[in-house]
Coordinates of C-alpha atoms in Angstrom, one line a residue:
Chain A
M1 CA -21.7 -186.6 70.0
K2 CA -24.5 -188.9 68.7
V3 CA -24.8 -190.1 65.1
R4 CA -27.4 -192.1 63.6
V5 CA -27.5 -193.3 60.2
E6 CA -30.3 -194.8 58.8
V7 CA -29.3 -197.0 55.3
F8 CA -32.7 -197.8 53.2
L9 CA -32.4 -199.2 49.6
K10 CA -33.3 -196.6 46.7
P11 CA -36.6 -196.5 45.5
G12 CA -37.2 -198.9 42.7
V13 CA -34.9 -201.9 44.2
L14 CA -36.5 -204.5 45.2
D15 CA -37.1 -204.8 49.1
V16 CA -37.8 -208.4 49.3
Q17 CA -37.4 -208.9 53.3
G18 CA -39.8 -205.8 52.8
K19 CA -42.0 -207.8 50.9
A20 CA -41.8 -210.8 53.3
I21 CA -42.7 -208.8 56.4
E22 CA -45.6 -207.8 54.1
G23 CA -46.9 -210.9 53.4
A24 CA -46.3 -212.0 57.2
L25 CA -48.2 -209.0 58.6
H26 CA -51.2 -209.5 56.3
G27 CA -51.4 -213.6 57.4
L28 CA -51.7 -212.3 60.5
G29 CA -54.7 -210.1 60.1
F30 CA -53.2 -206.4 58.9
A31 CA -54.2 -206.4 55.7
D32 CA -54.2 -202.8 55.5
V33 CA -50.0 -202.3 56.0
A34 CA -48.8 -201.7 52.4
E35 CA -45.5 -200.4 51.0
V36 CA -43.1 -201.8 53.6
R37 CA -39.4 -201.0 53.7
V38 CA -37.0 -202.6 55.5
G39 CA -33.7 -200.6 56.1
K40 CA -30.5 -200.9 59.2
T41 CA -30.0 -198.0 61.4
I42 CA -26.4 -197.6 62.7
A43 CA -26.1 -195.6 66.1
F44 CA -22.7 -195.0 67.5
D45 CA -20.9 -192.0 69.3
L46 CA -18.3 -189.8 68.3
A47 CA -16.1 -187.4 69.8
E48 CA -16.8 -184.2 70.2
E49 CA -16.0 -181.8 67.1
P50 CA -17.7 -178.8 64.8
R51 CA -20.9 -180.3 63.6
D52 CA -20.1 -179.5 59.8
K53 CA -16.7 -181.9 60.1
A54 CA -18.3 -184.7 61.6
E55 CA -21.1 -184.5 59.4
A56 CA -18.4 -184.7 56.1
R57 CA -16.9 -187.7 58.0
V58 CA -20.2 -189.7 58.8
R59 CA -20.6 -188.9 54.9
S60 CA -17.4 -190.7 54.6
M61 CA -18.3 -193.9 57.0
C62 CA -21.5 -194.3 55.0
E63 CA -19.7 -193.9 51.4
R64 CA -16.6 -196.1 52.1
L65 CA -18.5 -198.9 54.3
L66 CA -22.2 -198.2 55.8
A67 CA -24.0 -198.2 52.6
N68 CA -23.9 -199.8 49.2
M69 CA -24.8 -196.6 47.0
V70 CA -25.5 -198.3 44.1
I71 CA -28.5 -199.7 45.7
E72 CA -29.0 -198.2 49.1
G73 CA -29.4 -194.4 50.2
Y74 CA -28.7 -193.1 53.6
R75 CA -30.0 -190.4 56.2
L76 CA -28.2 -188.8 59.2
E77 CA -28.8 -187.4 62.4
I78 CA -26.3 -186.1 64.4
A79 CA -27.4 -184.7 67.5
P80 CA -24.4 -183.1 70.0
Chain B
M1 CA -51.0 -193.0 57.8
K2 CA -46.7 -193.4 58.0
V3 CA -45.2 -195.9 60.5
R4 CA -41.7 -195.9 61.3
V5 CA -40.7 -199.1 63.9
E6 CA -36.9 -199.2 65.1
V7 CA -35.6 -202.3 66.8
F8 CA -32.6 -202.5 68.2
L9 CA -31.2 -205.2 70.8
K10 CA -31.5 -204.4 74.6
P11 CA -28.5 -202.7 76.4
G12 CA -26.5 -205.5 77.5
V13 CA -27.1 -207.8 74.6
L14 CA -24.0 -208.5 72.8
D15 CA -24.6 -206.6 69.3
V16 CA -21.7 -208.7 67.2
Q17 CA -22.9 -206.8 63.9
G18 CA -22.0 -203.7 65.8
K19 CA -18.8 -204.9 67.0
A20 CA -17.6 -205.7 63.5
I21 CA -18.9 -202.3 62.3
E22 CA -17.1 -200.6 64.8
G23 CA -13.8 -202.4 64.3
A24 CA -14.4 -202.0 60.3
L25 CA -14.4 -198.4 61.4
H26 CA -11.6 -198.1 63.5
G27 CA -9.5 -200.1 60.3
L28 CA -10.2 -197.4 58.3
G29 CA -9.1 -194.6 60.6
F30 CA -12.0 -193.2 62.2
A31 CA -10.5 -194.1 65.7
D32 CA -12.9 -192.1 67.8
V33 CA -16.3 -194.0 66.9
A34 CA -17.4 -196.0 70.1
E35 CA -20.7 -197.8 71.1
V36 CA -21.9 -198.7 67.7
R37 CA -25.4 -200.2 67.7
V38 CA -27.1 -201.9 64.6
G39 CA -30.6 -202.4 64.5
K40 CA -33.4 -202.5 62.1
T41 CA -36.3 -200.1 60.9
I42 CA -39.3 -201.1 59.1
A43 CA -41.4 -198.7 57.3
F44 CA -44.8 -199.1 56.2
D45 CA -48.1 -197.0 55.4
L46 CA -51.2 -198.1 57.3
A47 CA -55.1 -197.0 56.4
E48 CA -56.3 -193.9 58.3
E49 CA -57.8 -194.3 61.9
P50 CA -57.6 -192.4 65.3
R51 CA -53.8 -192.3 66.4
D52 CA -54.2 -194.3 69.4
K53 CA -56.0 -197.4 67.6
A54 CA -53.2 -197.3 65.2
E55 CA -50.6 -197.5 67.9
A56 CA -52.0 -200.1 69.5
R57 CA -52.4 -202.1 65.9
V58 CA -48.6 -201.4 65.7
R59 CA -47.6 -202.3 68.9
S60 CA -49.4 -205.7 68.4
M61 CA -47.7 -206.0 65.3
C62 CA -44.2 -205.8 66.8
E63 CA -44.6 -208.1 69.9
R64 CA -45.9 -210.5 67.3
L65 CA -44.0 -210.2 64.6
L66 CA -41.0 -207.9 64.0
A67 CA -39.2 -207.2 67.6
N68 CA -38.2 -210.6 69.5
M69 CA -39.0 -209.2 72.5
V70 CA -36.9 -211.5 74.6
I71 CA -33.8 -209.8 73.7
E72 CA -34.8 -206.5 71.4
G73 CA -37.1 -203.8 72.0
Y74 CA -38.7 -200.9 69.7
R75 CA -39.8 -197.4 69.3
L76 CA -42.2 -196.6 67.2
E77 CA -42.8 -193.0 65.0
I78 CA -46.6 -192.4 63.8
A79 CA -47.4 -189.3 61.4
P80 CA -50.3 -189.0 59.4

């Protein structure tokens, strides 16, 4: 099955990369760009198994490796 | 309007970050994880305008700043 995990900084945590991109886009003339947030997406394949079991395993991957739960949150998409 | 841009390495370009994550997940016991690819997601707000105009502007942002078109591709999502 196909898994996609999106990891973003939690709201309220300063996103310096986002601020840098916002400044650069303003400099290029895109003045209405606002609230830029940068995250990472991790996409991978997983062996077929029941969806709830896969979801529990992916949550464990996120909490143990993919996201820093102190400052980051994550969102999952699992497709067969 | 809400814009989300996903930037991924093109297929065939070695994704070293993905390989590192794959190795680490195997080490944690998730042996069936395969084909890990890591990308970045840039989410931002844009002033309201017709969808086709917004899309053309966001494509220009991607090609000028957000993606390195030699090795990366991008995917857009624009929501009102």
